[in-house]
Amino acid sequence: MVKLHDLEFEPYLDQNTLQQSIKKLAEQISADYDSKTPIFLGILNGAFMFLSDLMKYYEGDCEISFTKLASYEGTSSTGEVSTLLGAGNLKGRDVIIVEDIVDTGNTLEHIVQVLEKEGVASYKIASLFFKPEAYKKSLPIDYIGLEIPNKFIVGYGLDYNGLGRNISEIYQLKSKLDD
Ligand code: HPA
Ligand code: MG
């Protein structure tokens, strides 16, 4: 068990389970991008650990970049504006968006809008975790490590209010009924 802030979490997925699914993803992506040089775009902060392990299994030429989505109020005519901080020039590139987790899909939709505006050649989405019960969008998630129920998890890059990213396994929020 681990305690982060006010909440208790119990073990959910071990390192071996994570590594197996990450290796499978890397092999799938390597095969699909065989003759290309894609750029893996890790979405900070959550994806740092996943992308680092994914790259250890990836074979073939590729580039790696990390970015953070920043959204702010534009003028009244532009509404909310999103940018990808530090992403560099992505025009004409084959981009693989790397997320730790996709749940509602709201963040992802903003990221995709920015990439389309940047004029990328193509984009695909890779996420270590996907919560199908929470997903509200129609955008396909091309590479999914593990589908999980709609329960809060931490570890392996994922946080609860800033804590827990450094845990090497995945922990799930302990239900009050389990006491
Ligand atoms: N854990 C941590 N961060 C998250 C989650 C989760 O389950 N879902 C979306 N962001
Ligand atoms: Mg978070």
PDB file of C-alpha atoms and ligand atoms in Angstrom:
ATOM      1  CA  MET A   1       0.000   0.000   0.000  1.00  0.00           C
ATOM      2  CA  VAL A   2       1.095   3.600  -0.558  1.00  0.00           C
ATOM      3  CA  LYS A   3      -0.323   6.822   0.844  1.00  0.00           C
ATOM      4  CA  LEU A   4      -0.170  10.014  -1.238  1.00  0.00           C
ATOM      5  CA  HIS A   5      -1.537  13.168   0.349  1.00  0.00           C
ATOM      6  CA  ASP A   6      -4.858  12.051   1.880  1.00  0.00           C
ATOM      7  CA  LEU A   7      -5.468   8.914  -0.223  1.00  0.00           C
ATOM      8  CA  GLU A   8      -4.438   5.261  -0.063  1.00  0.00           C
ATOM      9  CA  PHE A   9      -3.510   3.202  -3.118  1.00  0.00           C
ATOM     10  CA  GLU A  10      -3.056  -0.546  -3.530  1.00  0.00           C
ATOM     11  CA  PRO A  11      -0.874  -2.500  -6.009  1.00  0.00           C
ATOM     12  CA  TYR A  12      -2.525  -2.937  -9.408  1.00  0.00           C
ATOM     13  CA  LEU A  13       0.012  -3.678 -12.204  1.00  0.00           C
ATOM     14  CA  ASP A  14       3.569  -4.893 -11.695  1.00  0.00           C
ATOM     15  CA  GLN A  15       6.701  -3.942 -13.640  1.00  0.00           C
ATOM     16  CA  ASN A  16       6.663  -7.122 -15.707  1.00  0.00           C
ATOM     17  CA  THR A  17       3.104  -6.497 -16.961  1.00  0.00           C
ATOM     18  CA  LEU A  18       4.032  -2.931 -17.908  1.00  0.00           C
ATOM     19  CA  GLN A  19       7.231  -3.920 -19.716  1.00  0.00           C
ATOM     20  CA  GLN A  20       5.506  -6.705 -21.665  1.00  0.00           C
ATOM     21  CA  SER A  21       2.841  -4.374 -23.040  1.00  0.00           C
ATOM     22  CA  ILE A  22       5.367  -1.612 -23.780  1.00  0.00           C
ATOM     23  CA  LYS A  23       7.568  -4.042 -25.699  1.00  0.00           C
ATOM     24  CA  LYS A  24       4.563  -5.182 -27.746  1.00  0.00           C
ATOM     25  CA  LEU A  25       3.665  -1.572 -28.556  1.00  0.00           C
ATOM     26  CA  ALA A  26       7.230  -0.785 -29.617  1.00  0.00           C
ATOM     27  CA  GLU A  27       7.311  -3.784 -31.951  1.00  0.00           C
ATOM     28  CA  GLN A  28       3.974  -2.817 -33.504  1.00  0.00           C
ATOM     29  CA  ILE A  29       5.102   0.783 -34.069  1.00  0.00           C
ATOM     30  CA  SER A  30       8.527  -0.295 -35.391  1.00  0.00           C
ATOM     31  CA  ALA A  31       6.802  -2.479 -37.986  1.00  0.00           C
ATOM     32  CA  ASP A  32       4.356   0.271 -39.046  1.00  0.00           C
ATOM     33  CA  TYR A  33       7.062   2.955 -39.424  1.00  0.00           C
ATOM     34  CA  ASP A  34       9.602   0.650 -41.043  1.00  0.00           C
ATOM     35  CA  SER A  35      10.830   2.986 -43.789  1.00  0.00           C
ATOM     36  CA  LYS A  36      10.072   6.275 -42.002  1.00  0.00           C
ATOM     37  CA  THR A  37      11.733   8.442 -39.396  1.00  0.00           C
ATOM     38  CA  PRO A  38       8.909   9.324 -37.017  1.00  0.00           C
ATOM     39  CA  ILE A  39       9.163  11.800 -34.186  1.00  0.00           C
ATOM     40  CA  PHE A  40       7.890  10.581 -30.843  1.00  0.00           C
ATOM     41  CA  LEU A  41       6.267  13.474 -29.025  1.00  0.00           C
ATOM     42  CA  GLY A  42       5.950  12.749 -25.309  1.00  0.00           C
ATOM     43  CA  ILE A  43       3.345  14.755 -23.445  1.00  0.00           C
ATOM     44  CA  LEU A  44       4.781  15.975 -20.146  1.00  0.00           C
ATOM     45  CA  ASN A  45       4.770  15.335 -17.329  1.00  0.00           C
ATOM     46  CA  GLY A  46       3.024  11.965 -17.312  1.00  0.00           C
ATOM     47  CA  ALA A  47       4.638  10.328 -20.355  1.00  0.00           C
ATOM     48  CA  PHE A  48       8.296  10.701 -19.372  1.00  0.00           C
ATOM     49  CA  MET A  49       8.761   7.187 -17.985  1.00  0.00           C
ATOM     50  CA  PHE A  50       6.656   5.418 -20.614  1.00  0.00           C
ATOM     51  CA  LEU A  51       8.414   7.098 -23.543  1.00  0.00           C
ATOM     52  CA  SER A  52      11.815   6.371 -22.062  1.00  0.00           C
ATOM     53  CA  ASP A  53      11.039   2.628 -21.817  1.00  0.00           C
ATOM     54  CA  LEU A  54       9.213   2.557 -25.173  1.00  0.00           C
ATOM     55  CA  MET A  55      12.360   3.892 -26.855  1.00  0.00           C
ATOM     56  CA  LYS A  56      14.510   1.113 -25.397  1.00  0.00           C
ATOM     57  CA  TYR A  57      12.444  -1.420 -27.356  1.00  0.00           C
ATOM     58  CA  TYR A  58      11.973   0.645 -30.556  1.00  0.00           C
ATOM     59  CA  GLU A  59      14.065  -0.413 -33.529  1.00  0.00           C
ATOM     60  CA  GLY A  60      14.720   1.916 -36.457  1.00  0.00           C
ATOM     61  CA  ASP A  61      15.427   5.588 -36.989  1.00  0.00           C
ATOM     62  CA  CYS A  62      13.364   7.977 -34.919  1.00  0.00           C
ATOM     63  CA  GLU A  63      13.529  11.292 -33.109  1.00  0.00           C
ATOM     64  CA  ILE A  64      12.319  12.021 -29.610  1.00  0.00           C
ATOM     65  CA  SER A  65      10.825  15.229 -28.305  1.00  0.00           C
ATOM     66  CA  PHE A  66       8.857  16.227 -25.242  1.00  0.00           C
ATOM     67  CA  THR A  67       6.235  18.913 -24.993  1.00  0.00           C
ATOM     68  CA  LYS A  68       3.756  20.391 -22.589  1.00  0.00           C
ATOM     69  CA  LEU A  69       0.298  21.521 -23.621  1.00  0.00           C
ATOM     70  CA  ALA A  70      -0.441  25.083 -22.578  1.00  0.00           C
ATOM     71  CA  SER A  71      -3.937  26.482 -22.953  1.00  0.00           C
ATOM     72  CA  TYR A  72      -4.865  30.085 -22.367  1.00  0.00           C
ATOM     73  CA  GLU A  73      -7.681  32.492 -23.121  1.00  0.00           C
ATOM     74  CA  GLY A  74      -7.114  34.195 -26.472  1.00  0.00           C
ATOM     75  CA  THR A  75      -9.055  37.199 -27.681  1.00  0.00           C
ATOM     76  CA  SER A  76     -12.833  36.921 -27.652  1.00  0.00           C
ATOM     77  CA  SER A  77     -12.755  35.887 -31.303  1.00  0.00           C
ATOM     78  CA  THR A  78     -10.164  33.129 -30.857  1.00  0.00           C
ATOM     79  CA  GLY A  79     -11.533  31.688 -27.605  1.00  0.00           C
ATOM     80  CA  GLU A  80      -9.265  29.220 -25.846  1.00  0.00           C
ATOM     81  CA  VAL A  81      -5.869  28.846 -27.522  1.00  0.00           C
ATOM     82  CA  SER A  82      -3.585  25.829 -27.116  1.00  0.00           C
ATOM     83  CA  THR A  83       0.123  25.580 -27.873  1.00  0.00           C
ATOM     84  CA  LEU A  84       2.691  22.826 -27.525  1.00  0.00           C
ATOM     85  CA  LEU A  85       5.619  24.292 -25.602  1.00  0.00           C
ATOM     86  CA  GLY A  86       9.097  23.358 -26.856  1.00  0.00           C
ATOM     87  CA  ALA A  87       7.827  20.921 -29.495  1.00  0.00           C
ATOM     88  CA  GLY A  88      10.017  22.419 -32.239  1.00  0.00           C
ATOM     89  CA  ASN A  89       9.142  22.414 -35.925  1.00  0.00           C
ATOM     90  CA  LEU A  90       6.790  19.540 -36.725  1.00  0.00           C
ATOM     91  CA  LYS A  91       5.772  20.642 -40.212  1.00  0.00           C
ATOM     92  CA  GLY A  92       5.838  17.721 -42.638  1.00  0.00           C
ATOM     93  CA  ARG A  93       6.816  15.216 -39.929  1.00  0.00           C
ATOM     94  CA  ASP A  94       5.276  11.858 -39.042  1.00  0.00           C
ATOM     95  CA  VAL A  95       4.367  12.425 -35.420  1.00  0.00           C
ATOM     96  CA  ILE A  96       3.520   9.819 -32.801  1.00  0.00           C
ATOM     97  CA  ILE A  97       1.837  11.460 -29.826  1.00  0.00           C
ATOM     98  CA  VAL A  98       2.845   9.624 -26.658  1.00  0.00           C
ATOM     99  CA  GLU A  99       0.469   9.847 -23.703  1.00  0.00           C
ATOM    100  CA  ASP A 100       0.573   8.130 -20.323  1.00  0.00           C
ATOM    101  CA  ILE A 101      -3.201   7.814 -20.193  1.00  0.00           C
ATOM    102  CA  VAL A 102      -6.246   8.768 -22.230  1.00  0.00           C
ATOM    103  CA  ASP A 103      -9.445   9.085 -20.256  1.00  0.00           C
ATOM    104  CA  THR A 104     -11.957  11.740 -21.409  1.00  0.00           C
ATOM    105  CA  GLY A 105      -9.816  12.619 -24.438  1.00  0.00           C
ATOM    106  CA  ASN A 106     -10.126  16.375 -23.861  1.00  0.00           C
ATOM    107  CA  THR A 107      -6.375  17.028 -23.656  1.00  0.00           C
ATOM    108  CA  LEU A 108      -5.729  14.833 -26.648  1.00  0.00           C
ATOM    109  CA  GLU A 109      -8.223  16.742 -28.765  1.00  0.00           C
ATOM    110  CA  HIS A 110      -6.362  20.008 -28.043  1.00  0.00           C
ATOM    111  CA  ILE A 111      -3.030  18.404 -28.960  1.00  0.00           C
ATOM    112  CA  VAL A 112      -4.380  17.078 -32.245  1.00  0.00           C
ATOM    113  CA  GLN A 113      -5.825  20.486 -33.141  1.00  0.00           C
ATOM    114  CA  VAL A 114      -2.394  22.078 -32.662  1.00  0.00           C
ATOM    115  CA  LEU A 115      -0.669  19.390 -34.773  1.00  0.00           C
ATOM    116  CA  GLU A 116      -3.154  19.832 -37.602  1.00  0.00           C
ATOM    117  CA  LYS A 117      -2.509  23.593 -37.556  1.00  0.00           C
ATOM    118  CA  GLU A 118       1.261  22.951 -37.624  1.00  0.00           C
ATOM    119  CA  GLY A 119       0.869  20.991 -40.870  1.00  0.00           C
ATOM    120  CA  VAL A 120       2.273  17.628 -39.812  1.00  0.00           C
ATOM    121  CA  ALA A 121       2.464  14.942 -42.526  1.00  0.00           C
ATOM    122  CA  SER A 122       0.693  12.423 -40.295  1.00  0.00           C
ATOM    123  CA  TYR A 123      -0.042  11.749 -36.658  1.00  0.00           C
ATOM    124  CA  LYS A 124      -0.901   8.698 -34.614  1.00  0.00           C
ATOM    125  CA  ILE A 125      -1.612   8.325 -30.939  1.00  0.00           C
ATOM    126  CA  ALA A 126       0.106   5.933 -28.549  1.00  0.00           C
ATOM    127  CA  SER A 127      -1.094   5.679 -24.977  1.00  0.00           C
ATOM    128  CA  LEU A 128       0.084   3.327 -22.268  1.00  0.00           C
ATOM    129  CA  PHE A 129      -3.351   3.320 -20.636  1.00  0.00           C
ATOM    130  CA  PHE A 130      -6.843   3.844 -22.011  1.00  0.00           C
ATOM    131  CA  LYS A 131     -10.074   4.108 -20.008  1.00  0.00           C
ATOM    132  CA  PRO A 132     -12.817   3.214 -22.537  1.00  0.00           C
ATOM    133  CA  GLU A 133     -15.631   3.944 -20.063  1.00  0.00           C
ATOM    134  CA  ALA A 134     -14.417   7.533 -19.636  1.00  0.00           C
ATOM    135  CA  TYR A 135     -13.632   8.329 -23.279  1.00  0.00           C
ATOM    136  CA  LYS A 136     -15.925  10.985 -24.789  1.00  0.00           C
ATOM    137  CA  LYS A 137     -14.334  11.533 -28.221  1.00  0.00           C
ATOM    138  CA  SER A 138     -14.363   9.711 -31.546  1.00  0.00           C
ATOM    139  CA  LEU A 139     -10.655  10.175 -32.309  1.00  0.00           C
ATOM    140  CA  PRO A 140      -9.107   6.684 -32.653  1.00  0.00           C
ATOM    141  CA  ILE A 141      -6.294   5.719 -30.263  1.00  0.00           C
ATOM    142  CA  ASP A 142      -3.927   3.870 -32.588  1.00  0.00           C
ATOM    143  CA  TYR A 143      -1.655   2.149 -30.069  1.00  0.00           C
ATOM    144  CA  ILE A 144      -2.953   1.162 -26.642  1.00  0.00           C
ATOM    145  CA  GLY A 145      -0.835  -0.595 -24.019  1.00  0.00           C
ATOM    146  CA  LEU A 146      -3.559  -1.595 -21.577  1.00  0.00           C
ATOM    147  CA  GLU A 147      -7.283  -0.894 -21.327  1.00  0.00           C
ATOM    148  CA  ILE A 148      -8.251  -0.289 -17.723  1.00  0.00           C
ATOM    149  CA  PRO A 149     -11.488   0.407 -15.800  1.00  0.00           C
ATOM    150  CA  ASN A 150     -12.431   3.964 -14.911  1.00  0.00           C
ATOM    151  CA  LYS A 151     -10.584   4.022 -11.585  1.00  0.00           C
ATOM    152  CA  PHE A 152      -7.835   6.414 -10.549  1.00  0.00           C
ATOM    153  CA  ILE A 153      -4.294   5.078 -10.823  1.00  0.00           C
ATOM    154  CA  VAL A 154      -0.830   6.415  -9.938  1.00  0.00           C
ATOM    155  CA  GLY A 155       2.781   5.446 -10.558  1.00  0.00           C
ATOM    156  CA  TYR A 156       5.043   5.032 -13.573  1.00  0.00           C
ATOM    157  CA  GLY A 157       4.746   8.735 -14.432  1.00  0.00           C
ATOM    158  CA  LEU A 158       1.137   9.207 -13.353  1.00  0.00           C
ATOM    159  CA  ASP A 159       0.462  11.435 -10.380  1.00  0.00           C
ATOM    160  CA  TYR A 160      -2.070  12.323  -7.765  1.00  0.00           C
ATOM    161  CA  ASN A 161      -1.668  16.080  -7.199  1.00  0.00           C
ATOM    162  CA  GLY A 162       2.005  15.916  -8.126  1.00  0.00           C
ATOM    163  CA  LEU A 163       2.956  12.836  -6.115  1.00  0.00           C
ATOM    164  CA  GLY A 164       3.510   9.220  -7.157  1.00  0.00           C
ATOM    165  CA  ARG A 165       5.201   9.676 -10.544  1.00  0.00           C
ATOM    166  CA  ASN A 166       8.389   7.982  -9.306  1.00  0.00           C
ATOM    167  CA  ILE A 167       6.717   4.716  -8.273  1.00  0.00           C
ATOM    168  CA  SER A 168       7.835   1.950 -10.673  1.00  0.00           C
ATOM    169  CA  GLU A 169       4.561  -0.023 -10.601  1.00  0.00           C
ATOM    170  CA  ILE A 170       0.937   1.051 -10.970  1.00  0.00           C
ATOM    171  CA  TYR A 171      -1.222   1.522  -7.884  1.00  0.00           C
ATOM    172  CA  GLN A 172      -4.994   1.928  -7.882  1.00  0.00           C
ATOM    173  CA  LEU A 173      -7.060   4.088  -5.551  1.00  0.00           C
ATOM    174  CA  LYS A 174      -8.250   1.958  -2.668  1.00  0.00           C
ATOM    175  CA  SER A 175     -11.998   1.762  -2.536  1.00  0.00           C
ATOM    176  CA  LYS A 176     -13.528   2.783   0.811  1.00  0.00           C
ATOM    177  CA  LEU A 177     -15.471  -0.516   0.721  1.00  0.00           C
ATOM    178  CA  ASP A 178     -12.197  -2.502   0.847  1.00  0.00           C
ATOM    179  CA  ASP A 179     -11.412  -1.407   4.410  1.00  0.00           C
TER     180      ASP A 179
HETATM  181  N1  HPA B   1      -4.351   8.815 -12.790  1.00  0.00           N
HETATM  182  C1  HPA B   1      -3.559   9.898 -12.932  1.00  0.00           C
HETATM  183  N2  HPA B   1      -3.767  10.852 -13.835  1.00  0.00           N
HETATM  184  C2  HPA B   1      -4.844  10.703 -14.639  1.00  0.00           C
HETATM  185  C3  HPA B   1      -5.721   9.604 -14.543  1.00  0.00           C
HETATM  186  C4  HPA B   1      -5.459   8.598 -13.557  1.00  0.00           C
HETATM  187  O1  HPA B   1      -6.176   7.590 -13.392  1.00  0.00           O
HETATM  188  N3  HPA B   1      -6.671   9.772 -15.506  1.00  0.00           N
HETATM  189  C5  HPA B   1      -6.362  10.936 -16.146  1.00  0.00           C
HETATM  190  N4  HPA B   1      -5.282  11.510 -15.632  1.00  0.00           N
HETATM  191 MG    MG B   2      -1.961  14.412 -13.541  1.00  0.00          MG
END
